[in-house]
mmCIF file of C-alpha atoms in Angstrom:
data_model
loop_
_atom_site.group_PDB
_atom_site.id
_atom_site.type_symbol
_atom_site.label_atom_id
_atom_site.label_comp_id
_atom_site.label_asym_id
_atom_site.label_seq_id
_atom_site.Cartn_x
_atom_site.Cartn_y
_atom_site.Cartn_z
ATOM 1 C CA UNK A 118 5.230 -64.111 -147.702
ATOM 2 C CA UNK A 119 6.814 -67.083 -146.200
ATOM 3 C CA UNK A 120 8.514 -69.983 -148.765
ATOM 4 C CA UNK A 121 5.611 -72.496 -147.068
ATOM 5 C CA UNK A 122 2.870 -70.482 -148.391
ATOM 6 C CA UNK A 123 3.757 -69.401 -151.668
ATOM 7 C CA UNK A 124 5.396 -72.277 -152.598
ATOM 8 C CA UNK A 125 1.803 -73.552 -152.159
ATOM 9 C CA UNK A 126 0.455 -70.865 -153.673
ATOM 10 C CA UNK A 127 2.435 -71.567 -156.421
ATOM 11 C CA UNK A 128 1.835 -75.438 -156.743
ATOM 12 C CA UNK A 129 -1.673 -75.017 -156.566
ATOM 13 C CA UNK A 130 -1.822 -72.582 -159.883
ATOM 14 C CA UNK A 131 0.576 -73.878 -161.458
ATOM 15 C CA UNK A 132 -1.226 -77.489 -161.566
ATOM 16 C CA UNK A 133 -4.420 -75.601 -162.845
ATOM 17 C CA UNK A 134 -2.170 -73.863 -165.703
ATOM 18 C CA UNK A 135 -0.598 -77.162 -166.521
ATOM 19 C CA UNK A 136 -3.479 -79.350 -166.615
ATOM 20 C CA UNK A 137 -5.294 -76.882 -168.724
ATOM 21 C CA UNK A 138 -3.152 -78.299 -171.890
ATOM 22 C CA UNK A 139 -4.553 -82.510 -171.250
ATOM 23 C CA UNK A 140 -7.631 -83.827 -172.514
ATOM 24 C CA UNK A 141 -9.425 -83.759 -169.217
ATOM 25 C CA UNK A 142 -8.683 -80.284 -168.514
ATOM 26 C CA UNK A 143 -11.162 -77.692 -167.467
ATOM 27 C CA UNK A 144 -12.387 -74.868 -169.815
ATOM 28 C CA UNK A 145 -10.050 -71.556 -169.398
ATOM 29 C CA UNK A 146 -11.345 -70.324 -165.920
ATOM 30 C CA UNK A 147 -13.339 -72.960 -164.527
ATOM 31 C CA UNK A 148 -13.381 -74.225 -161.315
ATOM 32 C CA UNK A 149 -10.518 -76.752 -160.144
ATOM 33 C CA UNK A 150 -9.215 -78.268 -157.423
ATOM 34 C CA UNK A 151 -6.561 -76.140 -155.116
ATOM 35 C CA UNK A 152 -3.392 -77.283 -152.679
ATOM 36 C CA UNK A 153 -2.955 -76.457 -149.149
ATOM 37 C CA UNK A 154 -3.919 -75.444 -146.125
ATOM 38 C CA UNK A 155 -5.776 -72.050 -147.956
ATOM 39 C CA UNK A 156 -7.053 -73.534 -150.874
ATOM 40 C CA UNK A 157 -8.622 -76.444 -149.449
ATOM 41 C CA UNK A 158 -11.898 -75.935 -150.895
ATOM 42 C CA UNK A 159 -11.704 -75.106 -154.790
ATOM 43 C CA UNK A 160 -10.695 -72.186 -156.524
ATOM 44 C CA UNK A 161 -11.846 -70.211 -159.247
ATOM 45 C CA UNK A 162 -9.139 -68.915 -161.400
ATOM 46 C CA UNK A 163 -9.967 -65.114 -161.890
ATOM 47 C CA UNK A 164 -9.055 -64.935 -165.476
ATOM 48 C CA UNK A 165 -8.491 -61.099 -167.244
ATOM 49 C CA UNK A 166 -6.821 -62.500 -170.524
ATOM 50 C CA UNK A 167 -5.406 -65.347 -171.649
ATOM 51 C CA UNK A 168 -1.978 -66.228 -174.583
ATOM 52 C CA UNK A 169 -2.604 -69.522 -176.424
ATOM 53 C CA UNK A 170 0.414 -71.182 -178.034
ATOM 54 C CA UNK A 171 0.723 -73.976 -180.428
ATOM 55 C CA UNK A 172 2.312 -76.759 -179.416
ATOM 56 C CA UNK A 173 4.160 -79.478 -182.301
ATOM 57 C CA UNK A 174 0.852 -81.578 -182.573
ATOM 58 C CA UNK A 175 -1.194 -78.851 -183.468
ATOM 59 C CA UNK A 176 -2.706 -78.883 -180.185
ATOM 60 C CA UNK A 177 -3.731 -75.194 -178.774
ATOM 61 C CA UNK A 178 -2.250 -74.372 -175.014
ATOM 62 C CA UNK A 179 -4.884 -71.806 -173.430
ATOM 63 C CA UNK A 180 -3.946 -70.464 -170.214
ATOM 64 C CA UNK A 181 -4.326 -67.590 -167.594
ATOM 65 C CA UNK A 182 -1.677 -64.892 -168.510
ATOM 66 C CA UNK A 183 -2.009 -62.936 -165.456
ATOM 67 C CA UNK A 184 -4.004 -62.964 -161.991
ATOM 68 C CA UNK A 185 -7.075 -59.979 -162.011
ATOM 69 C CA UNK A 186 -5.220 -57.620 -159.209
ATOM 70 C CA UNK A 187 -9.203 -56.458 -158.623
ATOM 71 C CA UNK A 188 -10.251 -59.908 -157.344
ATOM 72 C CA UNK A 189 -10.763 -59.394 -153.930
ATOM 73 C CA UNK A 190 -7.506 -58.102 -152.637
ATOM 74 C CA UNK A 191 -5.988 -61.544 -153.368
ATOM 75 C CA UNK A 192 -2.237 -61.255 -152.894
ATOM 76 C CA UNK A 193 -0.143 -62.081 -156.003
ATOM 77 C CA UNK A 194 0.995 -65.398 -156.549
ATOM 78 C CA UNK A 195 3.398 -67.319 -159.389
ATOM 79 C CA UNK A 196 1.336 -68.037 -162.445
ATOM 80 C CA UNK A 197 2.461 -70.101 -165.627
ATOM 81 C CA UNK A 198 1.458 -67.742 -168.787
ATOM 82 C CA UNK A 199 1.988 -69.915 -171.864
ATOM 83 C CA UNK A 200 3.298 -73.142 -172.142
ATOM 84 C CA UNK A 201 5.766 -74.276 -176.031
ATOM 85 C CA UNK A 202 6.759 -77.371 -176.802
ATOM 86 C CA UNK A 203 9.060 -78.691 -179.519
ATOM 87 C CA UNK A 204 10.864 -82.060 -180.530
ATOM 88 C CA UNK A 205 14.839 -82.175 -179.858
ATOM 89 C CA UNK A 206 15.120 -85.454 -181.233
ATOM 90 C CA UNK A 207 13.343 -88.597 -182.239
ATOM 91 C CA UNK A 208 10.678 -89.148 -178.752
ATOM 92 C CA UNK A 209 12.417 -86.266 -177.186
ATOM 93 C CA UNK A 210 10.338 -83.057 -176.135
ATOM 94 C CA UNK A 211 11.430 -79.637 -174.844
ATOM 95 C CA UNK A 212 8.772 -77.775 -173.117
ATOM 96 C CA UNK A 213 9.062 -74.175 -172.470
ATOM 97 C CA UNK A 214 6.734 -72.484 -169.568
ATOM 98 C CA UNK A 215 6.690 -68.848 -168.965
ATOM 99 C CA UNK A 216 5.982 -67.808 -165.195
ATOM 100 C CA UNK A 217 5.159 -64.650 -164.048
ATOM 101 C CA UNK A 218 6.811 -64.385 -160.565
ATOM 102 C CA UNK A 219 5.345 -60.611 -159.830
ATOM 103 C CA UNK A 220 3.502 -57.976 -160.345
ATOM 104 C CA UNK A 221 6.344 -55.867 -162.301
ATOM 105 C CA UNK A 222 6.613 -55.822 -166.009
ATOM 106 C CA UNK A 223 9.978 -58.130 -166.456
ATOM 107 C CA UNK A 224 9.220 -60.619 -163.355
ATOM 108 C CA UNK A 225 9.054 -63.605 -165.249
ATOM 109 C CA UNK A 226 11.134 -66.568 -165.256
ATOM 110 C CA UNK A 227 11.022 -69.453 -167.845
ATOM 111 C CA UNK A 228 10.727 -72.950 -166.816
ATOM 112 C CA UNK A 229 11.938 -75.950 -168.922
ATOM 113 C CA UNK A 230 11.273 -79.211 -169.677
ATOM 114 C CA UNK A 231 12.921 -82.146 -171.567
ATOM 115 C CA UNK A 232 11.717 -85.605 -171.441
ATOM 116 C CA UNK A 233 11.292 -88.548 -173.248
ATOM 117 C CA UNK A 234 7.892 -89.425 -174.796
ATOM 118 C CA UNK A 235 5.726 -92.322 -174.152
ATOM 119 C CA UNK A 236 2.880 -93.811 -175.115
ATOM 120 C CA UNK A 237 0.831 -91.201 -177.379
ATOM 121 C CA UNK A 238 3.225 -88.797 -177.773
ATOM 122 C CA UNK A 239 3.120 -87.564 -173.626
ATOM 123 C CA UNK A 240 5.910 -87.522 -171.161
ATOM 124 C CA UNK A 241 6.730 -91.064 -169.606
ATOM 125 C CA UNK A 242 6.282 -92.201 -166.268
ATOM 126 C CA UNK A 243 9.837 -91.986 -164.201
ATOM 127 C CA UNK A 244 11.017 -91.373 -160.695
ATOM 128 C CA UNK A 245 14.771 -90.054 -162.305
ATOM 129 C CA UNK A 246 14.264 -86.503 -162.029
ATOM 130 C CA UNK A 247 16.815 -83.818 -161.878
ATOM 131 C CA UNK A 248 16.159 -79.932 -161.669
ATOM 132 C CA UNK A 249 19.106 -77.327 -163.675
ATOM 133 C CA UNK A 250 20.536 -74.437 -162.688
ATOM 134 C CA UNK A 251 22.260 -72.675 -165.137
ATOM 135 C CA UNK A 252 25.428 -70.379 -164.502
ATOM 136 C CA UNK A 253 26.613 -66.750 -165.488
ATOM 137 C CA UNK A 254 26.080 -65.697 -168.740
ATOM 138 C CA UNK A 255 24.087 -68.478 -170.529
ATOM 139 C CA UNK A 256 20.466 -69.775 -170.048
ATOM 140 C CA UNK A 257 19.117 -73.092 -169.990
ATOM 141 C CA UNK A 258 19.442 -74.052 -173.606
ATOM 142 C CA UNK A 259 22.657 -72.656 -173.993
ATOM 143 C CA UNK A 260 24.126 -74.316 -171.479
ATOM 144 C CA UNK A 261 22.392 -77.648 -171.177
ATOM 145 C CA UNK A 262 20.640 -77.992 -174.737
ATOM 146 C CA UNK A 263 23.945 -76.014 -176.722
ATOM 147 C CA UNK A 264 23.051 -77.458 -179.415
ATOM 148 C CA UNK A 265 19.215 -75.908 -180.427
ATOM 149 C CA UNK A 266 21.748 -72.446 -180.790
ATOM 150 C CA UNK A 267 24.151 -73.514 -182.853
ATOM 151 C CA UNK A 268 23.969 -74.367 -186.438
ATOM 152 C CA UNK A 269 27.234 -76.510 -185.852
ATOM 153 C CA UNK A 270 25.978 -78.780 -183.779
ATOM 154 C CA UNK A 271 22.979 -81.149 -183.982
ATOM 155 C CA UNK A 272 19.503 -80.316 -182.210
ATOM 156 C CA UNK A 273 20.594 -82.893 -179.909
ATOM 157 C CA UNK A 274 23.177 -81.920 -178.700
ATOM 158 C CA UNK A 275 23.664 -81.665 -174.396
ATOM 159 C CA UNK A 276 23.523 -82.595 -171.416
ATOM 160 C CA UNK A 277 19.326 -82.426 -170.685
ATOM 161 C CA UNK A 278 18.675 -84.815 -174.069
ATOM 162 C CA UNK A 279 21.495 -87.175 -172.638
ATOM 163 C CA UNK A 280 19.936 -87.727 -169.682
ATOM 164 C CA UNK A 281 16.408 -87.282 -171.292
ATOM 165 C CA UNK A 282 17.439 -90.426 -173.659
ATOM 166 C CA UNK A 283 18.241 -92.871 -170.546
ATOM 167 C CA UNK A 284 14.781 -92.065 -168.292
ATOM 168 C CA UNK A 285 15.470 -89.049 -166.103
ATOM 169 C CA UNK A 286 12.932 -86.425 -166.189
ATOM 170 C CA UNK A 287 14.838 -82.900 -166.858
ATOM 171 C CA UNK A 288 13.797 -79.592 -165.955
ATOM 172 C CA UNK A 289 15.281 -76.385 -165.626
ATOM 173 C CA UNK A 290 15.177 -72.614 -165.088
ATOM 174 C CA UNK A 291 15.803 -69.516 -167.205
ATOM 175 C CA UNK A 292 16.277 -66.762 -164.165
ATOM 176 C CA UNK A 293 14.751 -63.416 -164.482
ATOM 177 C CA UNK A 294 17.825 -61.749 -166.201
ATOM 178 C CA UNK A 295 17.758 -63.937 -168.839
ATOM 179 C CA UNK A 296 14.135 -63.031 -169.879
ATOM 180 C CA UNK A 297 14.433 -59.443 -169.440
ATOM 181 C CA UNK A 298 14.221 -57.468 -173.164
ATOM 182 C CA UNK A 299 17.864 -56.650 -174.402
ATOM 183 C CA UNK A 300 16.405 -53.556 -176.110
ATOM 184 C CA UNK A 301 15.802 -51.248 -172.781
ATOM 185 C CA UNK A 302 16.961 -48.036 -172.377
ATOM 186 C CA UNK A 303 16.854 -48.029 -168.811
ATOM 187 C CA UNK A 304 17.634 -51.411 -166.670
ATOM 188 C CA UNK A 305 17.608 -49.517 -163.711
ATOM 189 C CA UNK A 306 14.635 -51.591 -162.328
ATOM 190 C CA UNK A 307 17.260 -54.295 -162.098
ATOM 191 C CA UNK A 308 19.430 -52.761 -159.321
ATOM 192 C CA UNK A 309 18.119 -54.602 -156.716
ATOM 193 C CA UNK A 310 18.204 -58.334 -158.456
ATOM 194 C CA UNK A 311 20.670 -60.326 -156.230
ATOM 195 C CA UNK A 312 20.683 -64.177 -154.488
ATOM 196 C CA UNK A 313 17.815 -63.546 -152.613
ATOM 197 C CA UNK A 314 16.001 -63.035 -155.833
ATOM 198 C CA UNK A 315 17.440 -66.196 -157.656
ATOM 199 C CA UNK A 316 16.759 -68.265 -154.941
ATOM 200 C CA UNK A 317 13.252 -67.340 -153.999
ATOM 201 C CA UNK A 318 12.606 -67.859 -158.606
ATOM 202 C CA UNK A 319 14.304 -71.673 -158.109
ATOM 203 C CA UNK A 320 11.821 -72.747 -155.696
ATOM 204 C CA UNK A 321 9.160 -71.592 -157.697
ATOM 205 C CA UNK A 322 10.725 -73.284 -160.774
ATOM 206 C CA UNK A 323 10.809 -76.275 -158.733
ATOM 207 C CA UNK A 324 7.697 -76.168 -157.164
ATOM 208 C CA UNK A 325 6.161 -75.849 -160.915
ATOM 209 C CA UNK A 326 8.063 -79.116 -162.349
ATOM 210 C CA UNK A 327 6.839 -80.626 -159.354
ATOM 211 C CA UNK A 328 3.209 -80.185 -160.173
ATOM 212 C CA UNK A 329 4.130 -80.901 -164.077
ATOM 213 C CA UNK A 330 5.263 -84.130 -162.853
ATOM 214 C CA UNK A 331 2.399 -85.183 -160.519
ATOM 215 C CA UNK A 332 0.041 -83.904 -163.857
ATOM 216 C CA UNK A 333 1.905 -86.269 -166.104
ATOM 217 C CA UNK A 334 1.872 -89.053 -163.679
ATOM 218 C CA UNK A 335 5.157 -88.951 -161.966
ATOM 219 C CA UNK A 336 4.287 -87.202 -158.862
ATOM 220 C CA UNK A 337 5.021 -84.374 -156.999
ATOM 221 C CA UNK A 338 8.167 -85.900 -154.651
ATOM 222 C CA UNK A 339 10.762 -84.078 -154.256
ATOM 223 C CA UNK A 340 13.607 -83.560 -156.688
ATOM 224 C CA UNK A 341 17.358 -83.522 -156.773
ATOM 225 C CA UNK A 342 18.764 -80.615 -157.602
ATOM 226 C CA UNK A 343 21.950 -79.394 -159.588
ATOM 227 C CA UNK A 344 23.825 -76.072 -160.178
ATOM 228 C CA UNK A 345 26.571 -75.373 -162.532
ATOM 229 C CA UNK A 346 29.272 -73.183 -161.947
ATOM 230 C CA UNK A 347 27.699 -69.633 -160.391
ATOM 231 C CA UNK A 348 24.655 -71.633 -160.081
ATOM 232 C CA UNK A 349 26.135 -73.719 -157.781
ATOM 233 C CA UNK A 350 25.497 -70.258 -155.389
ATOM 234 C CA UNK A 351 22.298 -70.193 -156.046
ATOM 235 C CA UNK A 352 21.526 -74.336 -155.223
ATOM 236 C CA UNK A 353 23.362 -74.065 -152.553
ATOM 237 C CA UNK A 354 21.434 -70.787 -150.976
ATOM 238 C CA UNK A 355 18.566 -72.817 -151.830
ATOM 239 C CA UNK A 356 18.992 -75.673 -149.649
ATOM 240 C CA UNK A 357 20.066 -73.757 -146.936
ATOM 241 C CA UNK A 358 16.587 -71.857 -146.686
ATOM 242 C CA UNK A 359 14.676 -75.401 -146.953
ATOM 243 C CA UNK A 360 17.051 -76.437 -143.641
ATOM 244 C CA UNK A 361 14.397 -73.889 -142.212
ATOM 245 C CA UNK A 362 11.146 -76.049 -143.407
ATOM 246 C CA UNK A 363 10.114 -79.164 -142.064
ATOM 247 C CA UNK A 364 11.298 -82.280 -143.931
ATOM 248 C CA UNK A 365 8.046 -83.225 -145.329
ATOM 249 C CA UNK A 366 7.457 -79.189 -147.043
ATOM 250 C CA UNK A 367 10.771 -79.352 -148.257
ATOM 251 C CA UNK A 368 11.525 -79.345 -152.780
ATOM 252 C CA UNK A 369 14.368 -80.602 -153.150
ATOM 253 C CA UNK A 370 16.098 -84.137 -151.555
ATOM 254 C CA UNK A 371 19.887 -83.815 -153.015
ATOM 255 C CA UNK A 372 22.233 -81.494 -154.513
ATOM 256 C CA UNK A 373 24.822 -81.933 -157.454
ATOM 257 C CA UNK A 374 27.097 -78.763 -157.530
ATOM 258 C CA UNK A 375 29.023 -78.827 -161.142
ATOM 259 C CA UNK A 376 32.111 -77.100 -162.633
ATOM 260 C CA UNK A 377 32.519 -74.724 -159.458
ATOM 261 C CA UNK A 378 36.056 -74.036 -157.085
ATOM 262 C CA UNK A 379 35.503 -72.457 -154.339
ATOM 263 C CA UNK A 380 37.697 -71.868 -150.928
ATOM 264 C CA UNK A 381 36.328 -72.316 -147.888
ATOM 265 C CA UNK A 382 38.500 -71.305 -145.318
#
């Protein structure tokens, strides 16, 4: 599939999975409103079973966990399966997302969230947005929320509630490696895993914060983003496949590379 079309593809579910947690959302397979040239007419979310998780107001999350692979032939597309939300510090929320990315058992990524909340306890309004990449070896929250692992450290600890704390709407991406199970006796499914992979699981991160911005009334513009140090690879991979899509289709408008030295000669 081409980035164009399941990056739409992914919007458009994504929205429904996100919007499923407001008020105004639609009961767990109803009818809503799709994106893109494909899904301009609306959609009804084939629905086989569903996770619900609880977020820190007591509010239940219900939402799609998978795509019915009976419904018509419909090709897979990203899907959000659950959505977890916690407080970090004082108006500060961290919102977890799992996505499944494919059809496999492990292809999932997790997408995060940490903002600053407004008015009745829901994200604020702000243009400042700024999408993570995390680098070898850690995930999001160990690298950009350090201190929600250690018992050293306060809760608050990192870069994402920095940022959070002066208006700039933080997301992020667990890749695929990170979610696998460390229990496995056989990882051999993972052989194949390389850039390509990352890079095609960023834009789908992205294109989910994206629509979790334009359903919490930010919108859906583009959004800068940053990797830190391997992820700076990945970013930068990124961007070069969106030189490929026209300006208007494109995720992300800027790039912050962290913590990387490279030679390029």
């Amino acid at each position: 599939m081409r980035p164009l079309p399941l990056l739409l593809l992914c919007l458009s579910l994504a929205a429904a999975c996100l919007l499923a947690g407001s008020a105004a959302a639609a009961p767990l397979g109803r009818v809503v409103p799709g994106l893109g040239p494909d899904l301009a007419r609306p959609v009804a979310l084939p629905v086989r079973s569903s996770e619900t998780f609880e977020d820190v107001g007591g509010l239940a999350v219900e939402i799609p966990a998978q795509l019915d692979p009976d419904c018509g032939g419909a090709p897979f597309v990203p899907l959000v399966v659950g959505v977890q939300r916690s407080l970090v510090a004082e108006g500060i929320a961290h919102y977890v997302m799992r996505v499944r990315t494919g059809p496999g058992p492990y292809d999932f990524i997790r997408v995060h969230r940490v903002v600053k909340l407004g008015r009745g306890g829901l994200p604020i309004r702000t243009a400042a947005n700024v999408f993570l990449q995390h680098g070898d070896a850690k995930d999001f929250t160990g690298m950009f929320l350090p201190g929600v692992y250690s018992p050293a450290t306060p809760d608050d600890f990192g870069f994402a509630v920095y940022a959070a704390r002066r208006g700039v709407d933080v997301w992020g991406i667990d890749q695929a490696w990170n979610v696998v199970p460390q229990d496995l006796a056989d990882y051999s499914f993972m052989k194949d895993w390389g850039l390509a992979r990352q890079v095609r699981d960023l834009g789908i991160g992205v294109g989910v914060a994206r629509l979790g911005r334009l359903a919490t009334g930010s919108g859906a513009g583009q959004m800068i983003v940053s990797g830190y140090s391997s992820g700076v690879f990945t970013t930068l991979a990124f961007l070069d496949a969106e030189t490929r899509l026209p300006p208007a289709a494109r995720s992300a408008k800027a790039l912050i590379p962290v913590d990387l030295c490279f030679r390029t000669e």
